[in-house]
Every structure is written in structure tokens, then in C-alpha cells.
PDB file of C-alpha atoms in Angstrom:
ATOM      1  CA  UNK A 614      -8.437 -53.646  -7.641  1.00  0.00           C
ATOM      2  CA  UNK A 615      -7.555 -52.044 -10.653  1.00  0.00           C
ATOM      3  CA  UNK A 616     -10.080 -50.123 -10.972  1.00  0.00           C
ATOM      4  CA  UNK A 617      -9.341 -47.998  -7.435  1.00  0.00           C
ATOM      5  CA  UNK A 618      -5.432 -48.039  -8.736  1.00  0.00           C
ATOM      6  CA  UNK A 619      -6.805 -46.036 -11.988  1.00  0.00           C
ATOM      7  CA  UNK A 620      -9.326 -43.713  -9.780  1.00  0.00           C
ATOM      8  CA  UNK A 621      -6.267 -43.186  -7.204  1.00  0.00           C
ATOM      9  CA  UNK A 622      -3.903 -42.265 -10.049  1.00  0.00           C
ATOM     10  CA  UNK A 623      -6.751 -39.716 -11.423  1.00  0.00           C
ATOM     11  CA  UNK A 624      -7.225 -37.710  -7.784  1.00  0.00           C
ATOM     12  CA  UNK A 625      -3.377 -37.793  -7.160  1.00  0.00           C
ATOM     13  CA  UNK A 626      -3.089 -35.969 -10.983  1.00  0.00           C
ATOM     14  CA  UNK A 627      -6.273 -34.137 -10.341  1.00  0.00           C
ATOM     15  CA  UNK A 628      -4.335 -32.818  -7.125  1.00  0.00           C
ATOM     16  CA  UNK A 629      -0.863 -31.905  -8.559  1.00  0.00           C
ATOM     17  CA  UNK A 630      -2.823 -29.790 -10.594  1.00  0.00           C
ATOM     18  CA  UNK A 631      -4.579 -27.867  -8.024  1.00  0.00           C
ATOM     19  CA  UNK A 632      -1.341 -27.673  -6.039  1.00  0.00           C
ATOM     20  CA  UNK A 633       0.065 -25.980  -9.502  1.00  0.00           C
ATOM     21  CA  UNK A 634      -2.869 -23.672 -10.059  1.00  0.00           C
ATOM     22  CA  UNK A 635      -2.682 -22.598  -6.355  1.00  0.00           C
ATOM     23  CA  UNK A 636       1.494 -21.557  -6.871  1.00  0.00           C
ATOM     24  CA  UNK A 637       0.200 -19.728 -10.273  1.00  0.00           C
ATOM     25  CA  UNK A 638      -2.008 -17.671  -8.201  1.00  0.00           C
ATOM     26  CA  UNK A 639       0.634 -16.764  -5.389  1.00  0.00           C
ATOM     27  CA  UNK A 640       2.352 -15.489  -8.451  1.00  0.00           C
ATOM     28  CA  UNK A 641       0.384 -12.514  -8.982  1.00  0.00           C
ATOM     29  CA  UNK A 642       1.393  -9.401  -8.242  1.00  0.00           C
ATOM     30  CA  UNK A 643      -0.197  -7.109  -6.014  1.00  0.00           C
ATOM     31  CA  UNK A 644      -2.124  -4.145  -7.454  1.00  0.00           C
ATOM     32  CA  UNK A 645      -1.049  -0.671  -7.425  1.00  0.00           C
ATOM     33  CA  UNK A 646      -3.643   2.402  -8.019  1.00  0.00           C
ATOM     34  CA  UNK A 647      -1.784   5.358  -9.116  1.00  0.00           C
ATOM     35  CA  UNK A 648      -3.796   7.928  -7.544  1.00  0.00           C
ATOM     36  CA  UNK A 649      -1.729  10.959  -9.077  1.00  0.00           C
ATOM     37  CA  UNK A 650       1.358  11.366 -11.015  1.00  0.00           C
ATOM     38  CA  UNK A 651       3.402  14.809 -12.310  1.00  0.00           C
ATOM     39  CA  UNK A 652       6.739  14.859 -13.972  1.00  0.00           C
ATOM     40  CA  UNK A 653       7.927  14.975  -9.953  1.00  0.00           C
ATOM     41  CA  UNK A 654       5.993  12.401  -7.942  1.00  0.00           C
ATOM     42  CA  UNK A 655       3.873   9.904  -8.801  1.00  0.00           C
ATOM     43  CA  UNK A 656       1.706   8.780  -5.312  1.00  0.00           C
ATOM     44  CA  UNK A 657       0.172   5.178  -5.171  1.00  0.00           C
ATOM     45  CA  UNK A 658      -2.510   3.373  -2.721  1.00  0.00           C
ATOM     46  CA  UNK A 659      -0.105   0.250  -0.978  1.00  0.00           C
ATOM     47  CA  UNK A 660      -2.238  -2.262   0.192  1.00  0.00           C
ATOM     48  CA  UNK A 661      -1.605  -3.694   3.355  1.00  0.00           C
ATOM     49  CA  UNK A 662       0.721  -6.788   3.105  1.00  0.00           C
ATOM     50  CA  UNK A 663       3.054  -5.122   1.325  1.00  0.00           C
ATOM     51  CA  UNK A 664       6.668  -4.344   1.344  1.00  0.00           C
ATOM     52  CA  UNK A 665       7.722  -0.665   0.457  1.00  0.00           C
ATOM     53  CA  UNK A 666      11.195  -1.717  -0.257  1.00  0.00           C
ATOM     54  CA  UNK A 667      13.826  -4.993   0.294  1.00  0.00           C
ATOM     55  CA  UNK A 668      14.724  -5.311   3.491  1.00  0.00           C
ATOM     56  CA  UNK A 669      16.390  -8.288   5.817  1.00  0.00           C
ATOM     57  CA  UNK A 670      12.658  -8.774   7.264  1.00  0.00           C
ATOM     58  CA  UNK A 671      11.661  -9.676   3.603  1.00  0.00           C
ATOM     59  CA  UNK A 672      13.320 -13.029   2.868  1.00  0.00           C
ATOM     60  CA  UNK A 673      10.473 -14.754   1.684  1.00  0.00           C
ATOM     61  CA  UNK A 674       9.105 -11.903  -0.469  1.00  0.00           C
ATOM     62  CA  UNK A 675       8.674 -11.541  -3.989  1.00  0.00           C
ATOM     63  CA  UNK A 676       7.108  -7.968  -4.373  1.00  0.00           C
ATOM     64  CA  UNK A 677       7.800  -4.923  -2.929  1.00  0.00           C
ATOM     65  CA  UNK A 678       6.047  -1.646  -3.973  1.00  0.00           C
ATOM     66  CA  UNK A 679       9.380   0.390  -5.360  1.00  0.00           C
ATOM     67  CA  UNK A 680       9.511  -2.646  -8.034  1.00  0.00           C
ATOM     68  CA  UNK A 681       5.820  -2.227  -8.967  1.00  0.00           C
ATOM     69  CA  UNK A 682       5.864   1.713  -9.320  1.00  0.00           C
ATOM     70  CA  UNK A 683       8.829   1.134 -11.116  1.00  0.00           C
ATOM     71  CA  UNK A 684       7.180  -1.295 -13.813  1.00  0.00           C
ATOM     72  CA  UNK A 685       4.214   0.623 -13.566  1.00  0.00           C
ATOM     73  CA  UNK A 686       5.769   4.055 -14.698  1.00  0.00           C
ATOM     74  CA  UNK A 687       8.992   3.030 -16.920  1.00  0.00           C
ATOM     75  CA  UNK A 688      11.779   4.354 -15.123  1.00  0.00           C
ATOM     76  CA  UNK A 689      13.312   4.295 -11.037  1.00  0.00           C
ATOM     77  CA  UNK A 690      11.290   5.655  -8.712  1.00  0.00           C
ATOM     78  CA  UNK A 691      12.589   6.731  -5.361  1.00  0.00           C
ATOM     79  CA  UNK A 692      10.545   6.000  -2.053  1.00  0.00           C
ATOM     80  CA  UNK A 693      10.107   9.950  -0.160  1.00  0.00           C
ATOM     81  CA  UNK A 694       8.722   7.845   3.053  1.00  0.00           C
ATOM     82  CA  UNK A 695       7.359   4.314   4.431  1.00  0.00           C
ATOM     83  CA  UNK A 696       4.334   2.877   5.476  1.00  0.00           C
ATOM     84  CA  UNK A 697       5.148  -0.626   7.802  1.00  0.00           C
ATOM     85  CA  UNK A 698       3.983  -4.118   5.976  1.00  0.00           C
ATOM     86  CA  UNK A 699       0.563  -3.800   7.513  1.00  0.00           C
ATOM     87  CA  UNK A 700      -0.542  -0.283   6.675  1.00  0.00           C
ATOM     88  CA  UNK A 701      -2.235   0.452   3.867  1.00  0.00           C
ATOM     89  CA  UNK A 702      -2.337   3.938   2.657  1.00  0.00           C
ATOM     90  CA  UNK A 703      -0.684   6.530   0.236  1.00  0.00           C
ATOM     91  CA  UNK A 704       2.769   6.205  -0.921  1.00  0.00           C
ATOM     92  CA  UNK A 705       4.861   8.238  -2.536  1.00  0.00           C
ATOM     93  CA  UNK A 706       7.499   7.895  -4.528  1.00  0.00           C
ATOM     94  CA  UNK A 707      10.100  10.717  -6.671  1.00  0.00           C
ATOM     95  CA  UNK A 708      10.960  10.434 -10.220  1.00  0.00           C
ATOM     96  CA  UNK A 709      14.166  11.859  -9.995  1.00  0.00           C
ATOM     97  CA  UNK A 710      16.621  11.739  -7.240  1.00  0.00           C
ATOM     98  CA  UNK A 711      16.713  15.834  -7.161  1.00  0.00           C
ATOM     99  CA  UNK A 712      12.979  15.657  -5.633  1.00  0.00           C
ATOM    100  CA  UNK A 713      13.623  12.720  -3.701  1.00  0.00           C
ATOM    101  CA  UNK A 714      16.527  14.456  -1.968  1.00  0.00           C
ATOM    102  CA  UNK A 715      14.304  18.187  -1.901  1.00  0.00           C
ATOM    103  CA  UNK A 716      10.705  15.588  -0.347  1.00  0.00           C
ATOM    104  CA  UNK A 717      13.244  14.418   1.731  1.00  0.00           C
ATOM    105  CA  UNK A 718      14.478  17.605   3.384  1.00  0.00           C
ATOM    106  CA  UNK A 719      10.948  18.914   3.537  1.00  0.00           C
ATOM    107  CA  UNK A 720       9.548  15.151   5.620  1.00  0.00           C
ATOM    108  CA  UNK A 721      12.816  16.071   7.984  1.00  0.00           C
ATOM    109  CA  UNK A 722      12.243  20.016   8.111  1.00  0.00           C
ATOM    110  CA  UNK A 723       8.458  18.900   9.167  1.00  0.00           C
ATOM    111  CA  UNK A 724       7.355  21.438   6.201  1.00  0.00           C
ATOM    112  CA  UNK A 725       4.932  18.095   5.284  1.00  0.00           C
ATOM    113  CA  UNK A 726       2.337  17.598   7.470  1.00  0.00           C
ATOM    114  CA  UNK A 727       1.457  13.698   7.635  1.00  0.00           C
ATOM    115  CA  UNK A 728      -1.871  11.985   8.756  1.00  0.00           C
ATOM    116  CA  UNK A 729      -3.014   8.811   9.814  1.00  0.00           C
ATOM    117  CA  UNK A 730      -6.304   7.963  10.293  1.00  0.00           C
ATOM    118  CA  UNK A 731      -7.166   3.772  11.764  1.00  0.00           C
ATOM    119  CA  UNK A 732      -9.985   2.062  11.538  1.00  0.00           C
ATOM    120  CA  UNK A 733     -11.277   0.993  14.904  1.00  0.00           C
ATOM    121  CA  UNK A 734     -13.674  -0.623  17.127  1.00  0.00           C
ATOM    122  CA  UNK A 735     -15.679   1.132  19.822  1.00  0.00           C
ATOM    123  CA  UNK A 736     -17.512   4.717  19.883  1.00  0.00           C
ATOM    124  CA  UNK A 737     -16.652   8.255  20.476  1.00  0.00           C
ATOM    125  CA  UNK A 738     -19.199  10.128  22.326  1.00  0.00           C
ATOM    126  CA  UNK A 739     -18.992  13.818  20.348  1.00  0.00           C
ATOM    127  CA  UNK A 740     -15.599  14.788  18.498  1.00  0.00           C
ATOM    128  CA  UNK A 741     -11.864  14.805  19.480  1.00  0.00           C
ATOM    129  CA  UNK A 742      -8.525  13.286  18.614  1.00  0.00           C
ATOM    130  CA  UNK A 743      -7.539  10.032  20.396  1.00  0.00           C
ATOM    131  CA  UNK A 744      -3.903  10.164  21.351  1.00  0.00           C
ATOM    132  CA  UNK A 745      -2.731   6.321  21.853  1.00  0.00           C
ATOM    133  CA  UNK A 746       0.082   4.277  21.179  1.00  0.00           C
ATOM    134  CA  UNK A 747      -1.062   1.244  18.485  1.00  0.00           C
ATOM    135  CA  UNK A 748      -1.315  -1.865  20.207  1.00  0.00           C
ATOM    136  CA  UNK A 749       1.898  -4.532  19.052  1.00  0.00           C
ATOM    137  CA  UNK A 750      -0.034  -7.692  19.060  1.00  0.00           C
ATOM    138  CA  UNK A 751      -3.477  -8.768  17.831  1.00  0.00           C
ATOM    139  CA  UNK A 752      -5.918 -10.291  20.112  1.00  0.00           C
ATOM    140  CA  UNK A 753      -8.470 -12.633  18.901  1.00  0.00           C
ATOM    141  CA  UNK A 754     -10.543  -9.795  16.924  1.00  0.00           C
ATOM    142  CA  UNK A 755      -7.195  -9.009  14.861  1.00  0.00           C
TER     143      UNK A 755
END
């Protein structure tokens, strides 16, 4: 009897340390590539999953990709557009609030051409452009 006490006491340790290990390692920031950076604009590869900024869909969160560019370059950073939580992709961000305002004219003047390319299933017979709303919810394939 005592000896199952004793091995009991051992896994339930053994356990709360897993359980600790596991919260270190929800702890860790998410990685930012800067893919180029000027005295104007520094541009960074957000992974999907990821906040651009604090929201009120964000409760939970703990990063958010202004924050990290921030850290990652020493001084504010100001987001020129989005990307939504899921998509991955390039981000970029101004280093002063002159360029963010002067990006920001140029995204609404349309002088900035943006693409978006997807990864999906299925074939294309030849070459074209495919013209479709994204689909809202995931079925079984994701």
C-alpha cells in the first residue's frame, strides 16, 4: 500500500511538470522574418494564426505582429494594411507616421497594386485567373 501511495505521488509530480513545461511552450512567441527593411518600411512574413494588431476578437491573445516588429526593430512601427488571423503572407509596417499616413493614401488612391495568391485543391486545365469568393467555413479537408 505504500508503495503505490509513493509511485502515485511520483506520476502526479511527474505530471505537474509536464503541465508546466507545456504553459512554457505556449509562451513562445511567434517568429517574424524580416524580409526587407529601409529607413521607411520594414515588411515581415506573418504566419497564419496571427493577430496584426489588438482587437475585441483578440481576448485571449498574447501576441500580435505590431508588438513583435516593434521588439524586433527598436522603435513603433505603424501597420500600412492587414492580413485576417488566418492568412499568412507579407506585412508591412511604416517607421514613421509620415509614411504610414503617405502608404496609406497610396493603398486608398489604389496607386498599390495588391496580390493574393491561395493554395488550393483541384486542377486547372491550361492558364487563367479564378475569380471566387473564399469559402467561410472549413469542411472536413480544412
Amino acid at each position: 500500500m505504500q508503495a503505490n501511495n509513493m509511485q502515485d505521488k511520483s506520476l502526479l509530480a511527474a505530471s505537474s511538470v509536464d503541465e508546466q513545461q507545456t504553459d512554457d511552450i505556449d509562451d513562445v512567441p511567434p517568429i517574424l522574418t524580416i524580409l526587407y527593411q529601409d529607413e521607411h518600411i520594414v515588411a515581415v512574413n506573418k504566419p497564419s494564426g496571427l493577430f496584426v494588431h489588438r482587437s475585441f476578437m483578440d481576448r485571449d491573445e498574447k501576441y500580435f505582429a505590431l508588438q513583435l516588429v516593434r521588439d524586433m526593430v527598436g522603435q513603433y512601427v505603424y501597420p500600412l494594411h492587414r492580413l485576417d488571423r488566418p492568412t499568412s503572407g507579407v506585412l508591412l509596417f511604416g517607421l514613421s507616421e509620415d509614411i504610414a499616413r503617405k502608404m496609406g493614401q497610396a493603398f486608398t488612391d489604389k496607386t498599390i497594386k495588391k496580390t493574393y495568391y491561395a493554395i488550393t485543391r483541384g486542377f486547372l486545365e491550361g492558364e487563367g485567373q479564378v475569380d471566387y469568393p473564399l469559402k467561410e467555413k472549413l469542411d472536413k479537408f480544412g
